[in-house]
Amino acid sequence: MPVQILYFAAARDAAGTSRETLDAVPATVAELRRALVERHPGLARVLPRCRIAVDEEFADDSAPLRDGAEVALVPPVAGGAPLFSVVDRPLVLAEVIEAVSGPGLGGIVTFTGTVRSDTRGRRVLRLEYEAYRPMAEKKLAEIGEAVGREHGARVAIVHRVGVLAPGEAAVVIACAAPHRTPAFRACEACIEQLKKDVPIWKREVFEDGTEWVGLGP
């Protein structure tokens, strides 16, 4: 059975339709994203900021698709919405900014962590990130909620997993508050807590070997 695709708001405008069917069912949500951009090039700008719902439940990019599924492209909700995700796609800073933006929040501070090209004098070829995803997303949400309460801020965090080359973003964070000082403090608190408590690991791959960060000499 074909997959039913539903488009809403900005995704509908980009695709030029509110619904359609796909006879060839992609194996995963990630493959569906690629197929939809090939079908509707205008989605390339919008789709990275959309969440995918399968049969009325949000699904991550690794989730499988079944024949006859109903898939919805859900752009960010106006006024911001909680966003604490671990994904295997390139990160979009605008996604976390939009998630925290809102009336009365005059200070928005962001942090982008990118892959360095060298570590302690050794050239980095790539980083390999992996995560205990359900727990990692739960911990990101706990950090965001706790930091938000402490600093009176709205928080969004998205971390990437998979293979990343030097220069690619591994994590993006946005914190919004009525004034700049609590937004800055909230952003710093988020990255420091993330590095301590979230089960995401990285292996550095060098020209002369590999090393799990935290287990080296």
mmCIF file with all atom_site columns, C-alpha atoms in Angstrom:
data_model
loop_
_atom_site.group_PDB
_atom_site.id
_atom_site.type_symbol
_atom_site.label_atom_id
_atom_site.label_alt_id
_atom_site.label_comp_id
_atom_site.label_asym_id
_atom_site.label_entity_id
_atom_site.label_seq_id
_atom_site.pdbx_PDB_ins_code
_atom_site.Cartn_x
_atom_site.Cartn_y
_atom_site.Cartn_z
_atom_site.occupancy
_atom_site.B_iso_or_equiv
_atom_site.pdbx_formal_charge
_atom_site.auth_seq_id
_atom_site.auth_comp_id
_atom_site.auth_asym_id
_atom_site.auth_atom_id
_atom_site.pdbx_PDB_model_num
ATOM 1   C CA . MET A 1 1   ? 0.000  0.000  0.000  1.00 0.00 ? 1   MET A CA 1
ATOM 2   C CA . PRO A 1 2   ? 1.256  3.526  -0.725 1.00 0.00 ? 2   PRO A CA 1
ATOM 3   C CA . VAL A 1 3   ? 2.353  5.928  1.999  1.00 0.00 ? 3   VAL A CA 1
ATOM 4   C CA . GLN A 1 4   ? 0.142  8.969  2.524  1.00 0.00 ? 4   GLN A CA 1
ATOM 5   C CA . ILE A 1 5   ? 2.069  12.252 2.935  1.00 0.00 ? 5   ILE A CA 1
ATOM 6   C CA . LEU A 1 6   ? 0.409  15.245 4.616  1.00 0.00 ? 6   LEU A CA 1
ATOM 7   C CA . TYR A 1 7   ? 1.910  18.739 4.333  1.00 0.00 ? 7   TYR A CA 1
ATOM 8   C CA . PHE A 1 8   ? 1.126  21.633 6.662  1.00 0.00 ? 8   PHE A CA 1
ATOM 9   C CA . ALA A 1 9   ? 1.863  25.380 6.752  1.00 0.00 ? 9   ALA A CA 1
ATOM 10  C CA . ALA A 1 10  ? 5.307  26.221 5.271  1.00 0.00 ? 10  ALA A CA 1
ATOM 11  C CA . ALA A 1 11  ? 5.840  22.601 4.168  1.00 0.00 ? 11  ALA A CA 1
ATOM 12  C CA . ARG A 1 12  ? 2.579  22.748 2.203  1.00 0.00 ? 12  ARG A CA 1
ATOM 13  C CA . ASP A 1 13  ? 3.680  25.966 0.499  1.00 0.00 ? 13  ASP A CA 1
ATOM 14  C CA . ALA A 1 14  ? 7.075  24.487 -0.397 1.00 0.00 ? 14  ALA A CA 1
ATOM 15  C CA . ALA A 1 15  ? 5.616  21.251 -1.783 1.00 0.00 ? 15  ALA A CA 1
ATOM 16  C CA . GLY A 1 16  ? 2.732  22.954 -3.561 1.00 0.00 ? 16  GLY A CA 1
ATOM 17  C CA . THR A 1 17  ? 0.223  20.438 -2.231 1.00 0.00 ? 17  THR A CA 1
ATOM 18  C CA . SER A 1 18  ? -1.466 19.490 1.030  1.00 0.00 ? 18  SER A CA 1
ATOM 19  C CA . ARG A 1 19  ? -1.287 15.724 0.483  1.00 0.00 ? 19  ARG A CA 1
ATOM 20  C CA . GLU A 1 20  ? 0.000  13.088 -1.881 1.00 0.00 ? 20  GLU A CA 1
ATOM 21  C CA . THR A 1 21  ? 0.840  9.387  -2.002 1.00 0.00 ? 21  THR A CA 1
ATOM 22  C CA . LEU A 1 22  ? 4.142  7.599  -2.549 1.00 0.00 ? 22  LEU A CA 1
ATOM 23  C CA . ASP A 1 23  ? 3.858  4.187  -4.181 1.00 0.00 ? 23  ASP A CA 1
ATOM 24  C CA . ALA A 1 24  ? 7.487  3.303  -3.483 1.00 0.00 ? 24  ALA A CA 1
ATOM 25  C CA . VAL A 1 25  ? 7.769  3.189  0.308  1.00 0.00 ? 25  VAL A CA 1
ATOM 26  C CA . PRO A 1 26  ? 11.171 4.372  1.641  1.00 0.00 ? 26  PRO A CA 1
ATOM 27  C CA . ALA A 1 27  ? 12.664 2.105  4.294  1.00 0.00 ? 27  ALA A CA 1
ATOM 28  C CA . THR A 1 28  ? 13.170 4.825  6.923  1.00 0.00 ? 28  THR A CA 1
ATOM 29  C CA . VAL A 1 29  ? 12.171 8.378  7.761  1.00 0.00 ? 29  VAL A CA 1
ATOM 30  C CA . ALA A 1 30  ? 15.651 9.571  6.711  1.00 0.00 ? 30  ALA A CA 1
ATOM 31  C CA . GLU A 1 31  ? 15.202 8.010  3.268  1.00 0.00 ? 31  GLU A CA 1
ATOM 32  C CA . LEU A 1 32  ? 11.757 9.584  3.056  1.00 0.00 ? 32  LEU A CA 1
ATOM 33  C CA . ARG A 1 33  ? 13.259 13.036 3.676  1.00 0.00 ? 33  ARG A CA 1
ATOM 34  C CA . ARG A 1 34  ? 15.666 12.536 0.763  1.00 0.00 ? 34  ARG A CA 1
ATOM 35  C CA . ALA A 1 35  ? 12.898 11.251 -1.515 1.00 0.00 ? 35  ALA A CA 1
ATOM 36  C CA . LEU A 1 36  ? 10.655 14.226 -0.745 1.00 0.00 ? 36  LEU A CA 1
ATOM 37  C CA . VAL A 1 37  ? 13.397 16.766 -1.522 1.00 0.00 ? 37  VAL A CA 1
ATOM 38  C CA . GLU A 1 38  ? 14.042 15.036 -4.858 1.00 0.00 ? 38  GLU A CA 1
ATOM 39  C CA . ARG A 1 39  ? 10.309 15.174 -5.567 1.00 0.00 ? 39  ARG A CA 1
ATOM 40  C CA . HIS A 1 40  ? 9.863  18.770 -4.382 1.00 0.00 ? 40  HIS A CA 1
ATOM 41  C CA . PRO A 1 41  ? 13.177 20.723 -4.436 1.00 0.00 ? 41  PRO A CA 1
ATOM 42  C CA . GLY A 1 42  ? 11.489 23.628 -2.648 1.00 0.00 ? 42  GLY A CA 1
ATOM 43  C CA . LEU A 1 43  ? 11.377 21.471 0.489  1.00 0.00 ? 43  LEU A CA 1
ATOM 44  C CA . ALA A 1 44  ? 15.191 21.587 0.806  1.00 0.00 ? 44  ALA A CA 1
ATOM 45  C CA . ARG A 1 45  ? 14.995 24.806 2.827  1.00 0.00 ? 45  ARG A CA 1
ATOM 46  C CA . VAL A 1 46  ? 12.004 23.829 4.967  1.00 0.00 ? 46  VAL A CA 1
ATOM 47  C CA . LEU A 1 47  ? 12.377 20.110 5.577  1.00 0.00 ? 47  LEU A CA 1
ATOM 48  C CA . PRO A 1 48  ? 15.413 20.228 7.929  1.00 0.00 ? 48  PRO A CA 1
ATOM 49  C CA . ARG A 1 49  ? 13.267 22.317 10.293 1.00 0.00 ? 49  ARG A CA 1
ATOM 50  C CA . CYS A 1 50  ? 10.285 19.964 10.154 1.00 0.00 ? 50  CYS A CA 1
ATOM 51  C CA . ARG A 1 51  ? 9.504  17.097 12.481 1.00 0.00 ? 51  ARG A CA 1
ATOM 52  C CA . ILE A 1 52  ? 8.096  13.929 10.948 1.00 0.00 ? 52  ILE A CA 1
ATOM 53  C CA . ALA A 1 53  ? 5.028  12.263 12.441 1.00 0.00 ? 53  ALA A CA 1
ATOM 54  C CA . VAL A 1 54  ? 4.215  8.685  11.430 1.00 0.00 ? 54  VAL A CA 1
ATOM 55  C CA . ASP A 1 55  ? 0.676  7.556  12.212 1.00 0.00 ? 55  ASP A CA 1
ATOM 56  C CA . GLU A 1 56  ? 0.253  10.609 14.476 1.00 0.00 ? 56  GLU A CA 1
ATOM 57  C CA . GLU A 1 57  ? 3.410  9.966  16.530 1.00 0.00 ? 57  GLU A CA 1
ATOM 58  C CA . PHE A 1 58  ? 6.678  11.881 16.105 1.00 0.00 ? 58  PHE A CA 1
ATOM 59  C CA . ALA A 1 59  ? 9.415  9.634  14.707 1.00 0.00 ? 59  ALA A CA 1
ATOM 60  C CA . ASP A 1 60  ? 13.182 10.058 14.501 1.00 0.00 ? 60  ASP A CA 1
ATOM 61  C CA . ASP A 1 61  ? 15.052 9.677  11.234 1.00 0.00 ? 61  ASP A CA 1
ATOM 62  C CA . SER A 1 62  ? 16.030 6.056  11.891 1.00 0.00 ? 62  SER A CA 1
ATOM 63  C CA . ALA A 1 63  ? 12.408 4.931  12.334 1.00 0.00 ? 63  ALA A CA 1
ATOM 64  C CA . PRO A 1 64  ? 11.164 2.407  9.749  1.00 0.00 ? 64  PRO A CA 1
ATOM 65  C CA . LEU A 1 65  ? 8.161  3.093  7.512  1.00 0.00 ? 65  LEU A CA 1
ATOM 66  C CA . ARG A 1 66  ? 5.425  0.556  6.863  1.00 0.00 ? 66  ARG A CA 1
ATOM 67  C CA . ASP A 1 67  ? 3.163  0.170  3.874  1.00 0.00 ? 67  ASP A CA 1
ATOM 68  C CA . GLY A 1 68  ? 0.046  2.300  4.252  1.00 0.00 ? 68  GLY A CA 1
ATOM 69  C CA . ALA A 1 69  ? 1.498  4.641  6.894  1.00 0.00 ? 69  ALA A CA 1
ATOM 70  C CA . GLU A 1 70  ? 0.259  8.208  7.213  1.00 0.00 ? 70  GLU A CA 1
ATOM 71  C CA . VAL A 1 71  ? 3.184  10.606 7.388  1.00 0.00 ? 71  VAL A CA 1
ATOM 72  C CA . ALA A 1 72  ? 2.896  14.285 8.310  1.00 0.00 ? 72  ALA A CA 1
ATOM 73  C CA . LEU A 1 73  ? 5.488  17.018 7.838  1.00 0.00 ? 73  LEU A CA 1
ATOM 74  C CA . VAL A 1 74  ? 5.202  19.253 10.885 1.00 0.00 ? 74  VAL A CA 1
ATOM 75  C CA . PRO A 1 75  ? 6.974  22.643 10.684 1.00 0.00 ? 75  PRO A CA 1
ATOM 76  C CA . PRO A 1 76  ? 7.924  24.442 13.924 1.00 0.00 ? 76  PRO A CA 1
ATOM 77  C CA . VAL A 1 77  ? 4.904  25.632 15.853 1.00 0.00 ? 77  VAL A CA 1
ATOM 78  C CA . ALA A 1 78  ? 4.459  29.409 15.995 1.00 0.00 ? 78  ALA A CA 1
ATOM 79  C CA . GLY A 1 79  ? 5.662  30.873 19.269 1.00 0.00 ? 79  GLY A CA 1
ATOM 80  C CA . GLY A 1 80  ? 8.202  28.139 19.930 1.00 0.00 ? 80  GLY A CA 1
ATOM 81  C CA . ALA A 1 81  ? 7.945  24.597 21.196 1.00 0.00 ? 81  ALA A CA 1
ATOM 82  C CA . PRO A 1 82  ? 10.188 22.363 23.334 1.00 0.00 ? 82  PRO A CA 1
ATOM 83  C CA . LEU A 1 83  ? 12.976 20.895 21.223 1.00 0.00 ? 83  LEU A CA 1
ATOM 84  C CA . PHE A 1 84  ? 15.438 18.396 22.699 1.00 0.00 ? 84  PHE A CA 1
ATOM 85  C CA . SER A 1 85  ? 16.599 15.982 20.026 1.00 0.00 ? 85  SER A CA 1
ATOM 86  C CA . VAL A 1 86  ? 19.361 13.642 18.939 1.00 0.00 ? 86  VAL A CA 1
ATOM 87  C CA . VAL A 1 87  ? 19.452 13.410 15.133 1.00 0.00 ? 87  VAL A CA 1
ATOM 88  C CA . ASP A 1 88  ? 21.544 11.862 12.369 1.00 0.00 ? 88  ASP A CA 1
ATOM 89  C CA . ARG A 1 89  ? 21.264 14.736 9.898  1.00 0.00 ? 89  ARG A CA 1
ATOM 90  C CA . PRO A 1 90  ? 23.073 18.070 9.486  1.00 0.00 ? 90  PRO A CA 1
ATOM 91  C CA . LEU A 1 91  ? 22.080 20.585 12.152 1.00 0.00 ? 91  LEU A CA 1
ATOM 92  C CA . VAL A 1 92  ? 20.196 23.810 11.424 1.00 0.00 ? 92  VAL A CA 1
ATOM 93  C CA . LEU A 1 93  ? 20.798 26.654 13.877 1.00 0.00 ? 93  LEU A CA 1
ATOM 94  C CA . ALA A 1 94  ? 17.568 28.374 12.806 1.00 0.00 ? 94  ALA A CA 1
ATOM 95  C CA . GLU A 1 95  ? 15.654 25.345 14.099 1.00 0.00 ? 95  GLU A CA 1
ATOM 96  C CA . VAL A 1 96  ? 16.631 25.914 17.733 1.00 0.00 ? 96  VAL A CA 1
ATOM 97  C CA . ILE A 1 97  ? 16.309 29.699 17.424 1.00 0.00 ? 97  ILE A CA 1
ATOM 98  C CA . GLU A 1 98  ? 12.749 29.356 16.185 1.00 0.00 ? 98  GLU A CA 1
ATOM 99  C CA . ALA A 1 99  ? 11.936 26.890 18.963 1.00 0.00 ? 99  ALA A CA 1
ATOM 100 C CA . VAL A 1 100 ? 12.806 29.428 21.689 1.00 0.00 ? 100 VAL A CA 1
ATOM 101 C CA . SER A 1 101 ? 11.662 32.675 20.065 1.00 0.00 ? 101 SER A CA 1
ATOM 102 C CA . GLY A 1 102 ? 8.614  34.419 21.401 1.00 0.00 ? 102 GLY A CA 1
ATOM 103 C CA . PRO A 1 103 ? 7.095  37.728 22.490 1.00 0.00 ? 103 PRO A CA 1
ATOM 104 C CA . GLY A 1 104 ? 8.864  39.266 25.472 1.00 0.00 ? 104 GLY A CA 1
ATOM 105 C CA . LEU A 1 105 ? 12.063 37.265 24.986 1.00 0.00 ? 105 LEU A CA 1
ATOM 106 C CA . GLY A 1 106 ? 14.449 40.009 23.943 1.00 0.00 ? 106 GLY A CA 1
ATOM 107 C CA . GLY A 1 107 ? 17.735 38.129 24.370 1.00 0.00 ? 107 GLY A CA 1
ATOM 108 C CA . ILE A 1 108 ? 18.538 35.016 22.332 1.00 0.00 ? 108 ILE A CA 1
ATOM 109 C CA . VAL A 1 109 ? 21.945 33.409 22.794 1.00 0.00 ? 109 VAL A CA 1
ATOM 110 C CA . THR A 1 110 ? 23.145 30.437 20.735 1.00 0.00 ? 110 THR A CA 1
ATOM 111 C CA . PHE A 1 111 ? 26.020 27.983 20.946 1.00 0.00 ? 111 PHE A CA 1
ATOM 112 C CA . THR A 1 112 ? 27.291 25.872 18.059 1.00 0.00 ? 112 THR A CA 1
ATOM 113 C CA . GLY A 1 113 ? 29.861 23.183 18.763 1.00 0.00 ? 113 GLY A CA 1
ATOM 114 C CA . THR A 1 114 ? 31.806 22.134 15.650 1.00 0.00 ? 114 THR A CA 1
ATOM 115 C CA . VAL A 1 115 ? 34.362 19.420 14.966 1.00 0.00 ? 115 VAL A CA 1
ATOM 116 C CA . ARG A 1 116 ? 37.941 20.653 15.331 1.00 0.00 ? 116 ARG A CA 1
ATOM 117 C CA . SER A 1 117 ? 40.556 19.834 12.710 1.00 0.00 ? 117 SER A CA 1
ATOM 118 C CA . ASP A 1 118 ? 43.189 18.857 15.270 1.00 0.00 ? 118 ASP A CA 1
ATOM 119 C CA . THR A 1 119 ? 43.441 17.666 18.879 1.00 0.00 ? 119 THR A CA 1
ATOM 120 C CA . ARG A 1 120 ? 46.644 18.000 20.899 1.00 0.00 ? 120 ARG A CA 1
ATOM 121 C CA . GLY A 1 121 ? 48.660 18.380 17.708 1.00 0.00 ? 121 GLY A CA 1
ATOM 122 C CA . ARG A 1 122 ? 47.101 15.379 15.930 1.00 0.00 ? 122 ARG A CA 1
ATOM 123 C CA . ARG A 1 123 ? 45.113 15.933 12.745 1.00 0.00 ? 123 ARG A CA 1
ATOM 124 C CA . VAL A 1 124 ? 41.490 14.821 13.086 1.00 0.00 ? 124 VAL A CA 1
ATOM 125 C CA . LEU A 1 125 ? 40.065 13.011 10.062 1.00 0.00 ? 125 LEU A CA 1
ATOM 126 C CA . ARG A 1 126 ? 36.566 12.662 11.489 1.00 0.00 ? 126 ARG A CA 1
ATOM 127 C CA . LEU A 1 127 ? 34.550 12.180 14.663 1.00 0.00 ? 127 LEU A CA 1
ATOM 128 C CA . GLU A 1 128 ? 32.160 9.287  15.190 1.00 0.00 ? 128 GLU A CA 1
ATOM 129 C CA . TYR A 1 129 ? 29.308 10.102 17.576 1.00 0.00 ? 129 TYR A CA 1
ATOM 130 C CA . GLU A 1 130 ? 26.953 7.550  19.079 1.00 0.00 ? 130 GLU A CA 1
ATOM 131 C CA . ALA A 1 131 ? 24.238 7.864  21.692 1.00 0.00 ? 131 ALA A CA 1
ATOM 132 C CA . TYR A 1 132 ? 21.844 5.971  23.887 1.00 0.00 ? 132 TYR A CA 1
ATOM 133 C CA . ARG A 1 133 ? 19.194 8.003  22.108 1.00 0.00 ? 133 ARG A CA 1
ATOM 134 C CA . PRO A 1 134 ? 16.061 7.597  24.290 1.00 0.00 ? 134 PRO A CA 1
ATOM 135 C CA . MET A 1 135 ? 17.997 8.380  27.460 1.00 0.00 ? 135 MET A CA 1
ATOM 136 C CA . ALA A 1 136 ? 20.003 11.148 25.772 1.00 0.00 ? 136 ALA A CA 1
ATOM 137 C CA . GLU A 1 137 ? 16.855 12.963 24.629 1.00 0.00 ? 137 GLU A CA 1
ATOM 138 C CA . LYS A 1 138 ? 15.316 12.537 28.075 1.00 0.00 ? 138 LYS A CA 1
ATOM 139 C CA . LYS A 1 139 ? 18.427 14.023 29.702 1.00 0.00 ? 139 LYS A CA 1
ATOM 140 C CA . LEU A 1 140 ? 18.543 16.917 27.227 1.00 0.00 ? 140 LEU A CA 1
ATOM 141 C CA . ALA A 1 141 ? 14.935 17.729 28.148 1.00 0.00 ? 141 ALA A CA 1
ATOM 142 C CA . GLU A 1 142 ? 15.731 17.514 31.868 1.00 0.00 ? 142 GLU A CA 1
ATOM 143 C CA . ILE A 1 143 ? 18.696 19.862 31.433 1.00 0.00 ? 143 ILE A CA 1
ATOM 144 C CA . GLY A 1 144 ? 16.659 22.296 29.378 1.00 0.00 ? 144 GLY A CA 1
ATOM 145 C CA . GLU A 1 145 ? 13.809 22.355 31.867 1.00 0.00 ? 145 GLU A CA 1
ATOM 146 C CA . ALA A 1 146 ? 16.092 22.731 34.901 1.00 0.00 ? 146 ALA A CA 1
ATOM 147 C CA . VAL A 1 147 ? 18.245 25.445 33.314 1.00 0.00 ? 147 VAL A CA 1
ATOM 148 C CA . GLY A 1 148 ? 15.132 27.189 32.047 1.00 0.00 ? 148 GLY A CA 1
ATOM 149 C CA . ARG A 1 149 ? 13.628 27.325 35.539 1.00 0.00 ? 149 ARG A CA 1
ATOM 150 C CA . GLU A 1 150 ? 16.866 28.535 37.116 1.00 0.00 ? 150 GLU A CA 1
ATOM 151 C CA . HIS A 1 151 ? 17.501 31.349 34.639 1.00 0.00 ? 151 HIS A CA 1
ATOM 152 C CA . GLY A 1 152 ? 13.990 32.187 33.487 1.00 0.00 ? 152 GLY A CA 1
ATOM 153 C CA . ALA A 1 153 ? 14.855 31.108 29.944 1.00 0.00 ? 153 ALA A CA 1
ATOM 154 C CA . ARG A 1 154 ? 13.399 29.040 27.121 1.00 0.00 ? 154 ARG A CA 1
ATOM 155 C CA . VAL A 1 155 ? 15.847 26.380 25.925 1.00 0.00 ? 155 VAL A CA 1
ATOM 156 C CA . ALA A 1 156 ? 16.292 24.158 22.854 1.00 0.00 ? 156 ALA A CA 1
ATOM 157 C CA . ILE A 1 157 ? 19.104 21.640 22.244 1.00 0.00 ? 157 ILE A CA 1
ATOM 158 C CA . VAL A 1 158 ? 19.789 19.404 19.232 1.00 0.00 ? 158 VAL A CA 1
ATOM 159 C CA . HIS A 1 159 ? 22.793 17.054 19.097 1.00 0.00 ? 159 HIS A CA 1
ATOM 160 C CA . ARG A 1 160 ? 23.980 15.136 16.062 1.00 0.00 ? 160 ARG A CA 1
ATOM 161 C CA . VAL A 1 161 ? 25.220 11.547 15.889 1.00 0.00 ? 161 VAL A CA 1
ATOM 162 C CA . GLY A 1 162 ? 27.003 9.655  13.142 1.00 0.00 ? 162 GLY A CA 1
ATOM 163 C CA . VAL A 1 163 ? 30.194 10.491 11.251 1.00 0.00 ? 163 VAL A CA 1
ATOM 164 C CA . LEU A 1 164 ? 31.161 14.184 11.217 1.00 0.00 ? 164 LEU A CA 1
ATOM 165 C CA . ALA A 1 165 ? 34.001 15.865 9.345  1.00 0.00 ? 165 ALA A CA 1
ATOM 166 C CA . PRO A 1 166 ? 35.994 18.823 10.691 1.00 0.00 ? 166 PRO A CA 1
ATOM 167 C CA . GLY A 1 167 ? 33.900 21.981 10.518 1.00 0.00 ? 167 GLY A CA 1
ATOM 168 C CA . GLU A 1 168 ? 30.549 20.216 10.825 1.00 0.00 ? 168 GLU A CA 1
ATOM 169 C CA . ALA A 1 169 ? 28.266 21.110 13.737 1.00 0.00 ? 169 ALA A CA 1
ATOM 170 C CA . ALA A 1 170 ? 27.822 18.476 16.454 1.00 0.00 ? 170 ALA A CA 1
ATOM 171 C CA . VAL A 1 171 ? 25.476 20.423 18.745 1.00 0.00 ? 171 VAL A CA 1
ATOM 172 C CA . VAL A 1 172 ? 23.361 23.568 18.563 1.00 0.00 ? 172 VAL A CA 1
ATOM 173 C CA . ILE A 1 173 ? 21.769 25.259 21.573 1.00 0.00 ? 173 ILE A CA 1
ATOM 174 C CA . ALA A 1 174 ? 19.542 28.317 21.813 1.00 0.00 ? 174 ALA A CA 1
ATOM 175 C CA . CYS A 1 175 ? 18.399 30.052 24.992 1.00 0.00 ? 175 CYS A CA 1
ATOM 176 C CA . ALA A 1 176 ? 15.957 32.964 25.066 1.00 0.00 ? 176 ALA A CA 1
ATOM 177 C CA . ALA A 1 177 ? 15.138 35.209 28.009 1.00 0.00 ? 177 ALA A CA 1
ATOM 178 C CA . PRO A 1 178 ? 13.728 38.698 28.528 1.00 0.00 ? 178 PRO A CA 1
ATOM 179 C CA . HIS A 1 179 ? 17.289 40.038 28.931 1.00 0.00 ? 179 HIS A CA 1
ATOM 180 C CA . ARG A 1 180 ? 20.724 39.028 27.663 1.00 0.00 ? 180 ARG A CA 1
ATOM 181 C CA . THR A 1 181 ? 22.412 38.055 30.945 1.00 0.00 ? 181 THR A CA 1
ATOM 182 C CA . PRO A 1 182 ? 20.154 35.122 31.872 1.00 0.00 ? 182 PRO A CA 1
ATOM 183 C CA . ALA A 1 183 ? 20.202 33.967 28.244 1.00 0.00 ? 183 ALA A CA 1
ATOM 184 C CA . PHE A 1 184 ? 24.030 33.874 28.239 1.00 0.00 ? 184 PHE A CA 1
ATOM 185 C CA . ARG A 1 185 ? 24.146 32.075 31.584 1.00 0.00 ? 185 ARG A CA 1
ATOM 186 C CA . ALA A 1 186 ? 21.533 29.548 30.533 1.00 0.00 ? 186 ALA A CA 1
ATOM 187 C CA . CYS A 1 187 ? 23.400 28.718 27.325 1.00 0.00 ? 187 CYS A CA 1
ATOM 188 C CA . GLU A 1 188 ? 26.673 28.155 29.175 1.00 0.00 ? 188 GLU A CA 1
ATOM 189 C CA . ALA A 1 189 ? 24.946 26.008 31.809 1.00 0.00 ? 189 ALA A CA 1
ATOM 190 C CA . CYS A 1 190 ? 23.363 23.831 29.125 1.00 0.00 ? 190 CYS A CA 1
ATOM 191 C CA . ILE A 1 191 ? 26.598 22.894 27.366 1.00 0.00 ? 191 ILE A CA 1
ATOM 192 C CA . GLU A 1 192 ? 28.455 22.258 30.616 1.00 0.00 ? 192 GLU A CA 1
ATOM 193 C CA . GLN A 1 193 ? 25.692 19.993 31.943 1.00 0.00 ? 193 GLN A CA 1
ATOM 194 C CA . LEU A 1 194 ? 25.306 18.235 28.593 1.00 0.00 ? 194 LEU A CA 1
ATOM 195 C CA . LYS A 1 195 ? 28.981 17.249 28.566 1.00 0.00 ? 195 LYS A CA 1
ATOM 196 C CA . LYS A 1 196 ? 28.638 15.680 32.034 1.00 0.00 ? 196 LYS A CA 1
ATOM 197 C CA . ASP A 1 197 ? 25.276 13.909 32.009 1.00 0.00 ? 197 ASP A CA 1
ATOM 198 C CA . VAL A 1 198 ? 24.052 13.100 28.484 1.00 0.00 ? 198 VAL A CA 1
ATOM 199 C CA . PRO A 1 199 ? 24.956 9.610  27.164 1.00 0.00 ? 199 PRO A CA 1
ATOM 200 C CA . ILE A 1 200 ? 26.529 10.712 23.878 1.00 0.00 ? 200 ILE A CA 1
ATOM 201 C CA . TRP A 1 201 ? 30.034 9.506  23.054 1.00 0.00 ? 201 TRP A CA 1
ATOM 202 C CA . LYS A 1 202 ? 32.563 10.461 20.429 1.00 0.00 ? 202 LYS A CA 1
ATOM 203 C CA . ARG A 1 203 ? 35.506 8.642  18.901 1.00 0.00 ? 203 ARG A CA 1
ATOM 204 C CA . GLU A 1 204 ? 38.247 10.770 17.383 1.00 0.00 ? 204 GLU A CA 1
ATOM 205 C CA . VAL A 1 205 ? 39.752 9.265  14.235 1.00 0.00 ? 205 VAL A CA 1
ATOM 206 C CA . PHE A 1 206 ? 43.312 10.391 13.481 1.00 0.00 ? 206 PHE A CA 1
ATOM 207 C CA . GLU A 1 207 ? 45.774 9.551  10.746 1.00 0.00 ? 207 GLU A CA 1
ATOM 208 C CA . ASP A 1 208 ? 47.567 7.200  13.155 1.00 0.00 ? 208 ASP A CA 1
ATOM 209 C CA . GLY A 1 209 ? 44.716 5.682  15.159 1.00 0.00 ? 209 GLY A CA 1
ATOM 210 C CA . THR A 1 210 ? 41.490 6.282  17.041 1.00 0.00 ? 210 THR A CA 1
ATOM 211 C CA . GLU A 1 211 ? 40.516 7.236  20.565 1.00 0.00 ? 211 GLU A CA 1
ATOM 212 C CA . TRP A 1 212 ? 37.291 7.465  22.549 1.00 0.00 ? 212 TRP A CA 1
ATOM 213 C CA . VAL A 1 213 ? 37.205 10.888 24.174 1.00 0.00 ? 213 VAL A CA 1
ATOM 214 C CA . GLY A 1 214 ? 37.437 10.518 27.934 1.00 0.00 ? 214 GLY A CA 1
ATOM 215 C CA . LEU A 1 215 ? 39.298 7.193  27.777 1.00 0.00 ? 215 LEU A CA 1
ATOM 216 C CA . GLY A 1 216 ? 42.572 8.451  26.373 1.00 0.00 ? 216 GLY A CA 1
ATOM 217 C CA . PRO A 1 217 ? 45.848 9.061  28.228 1.00 0.00 ? 217 PRO A CA 1
#
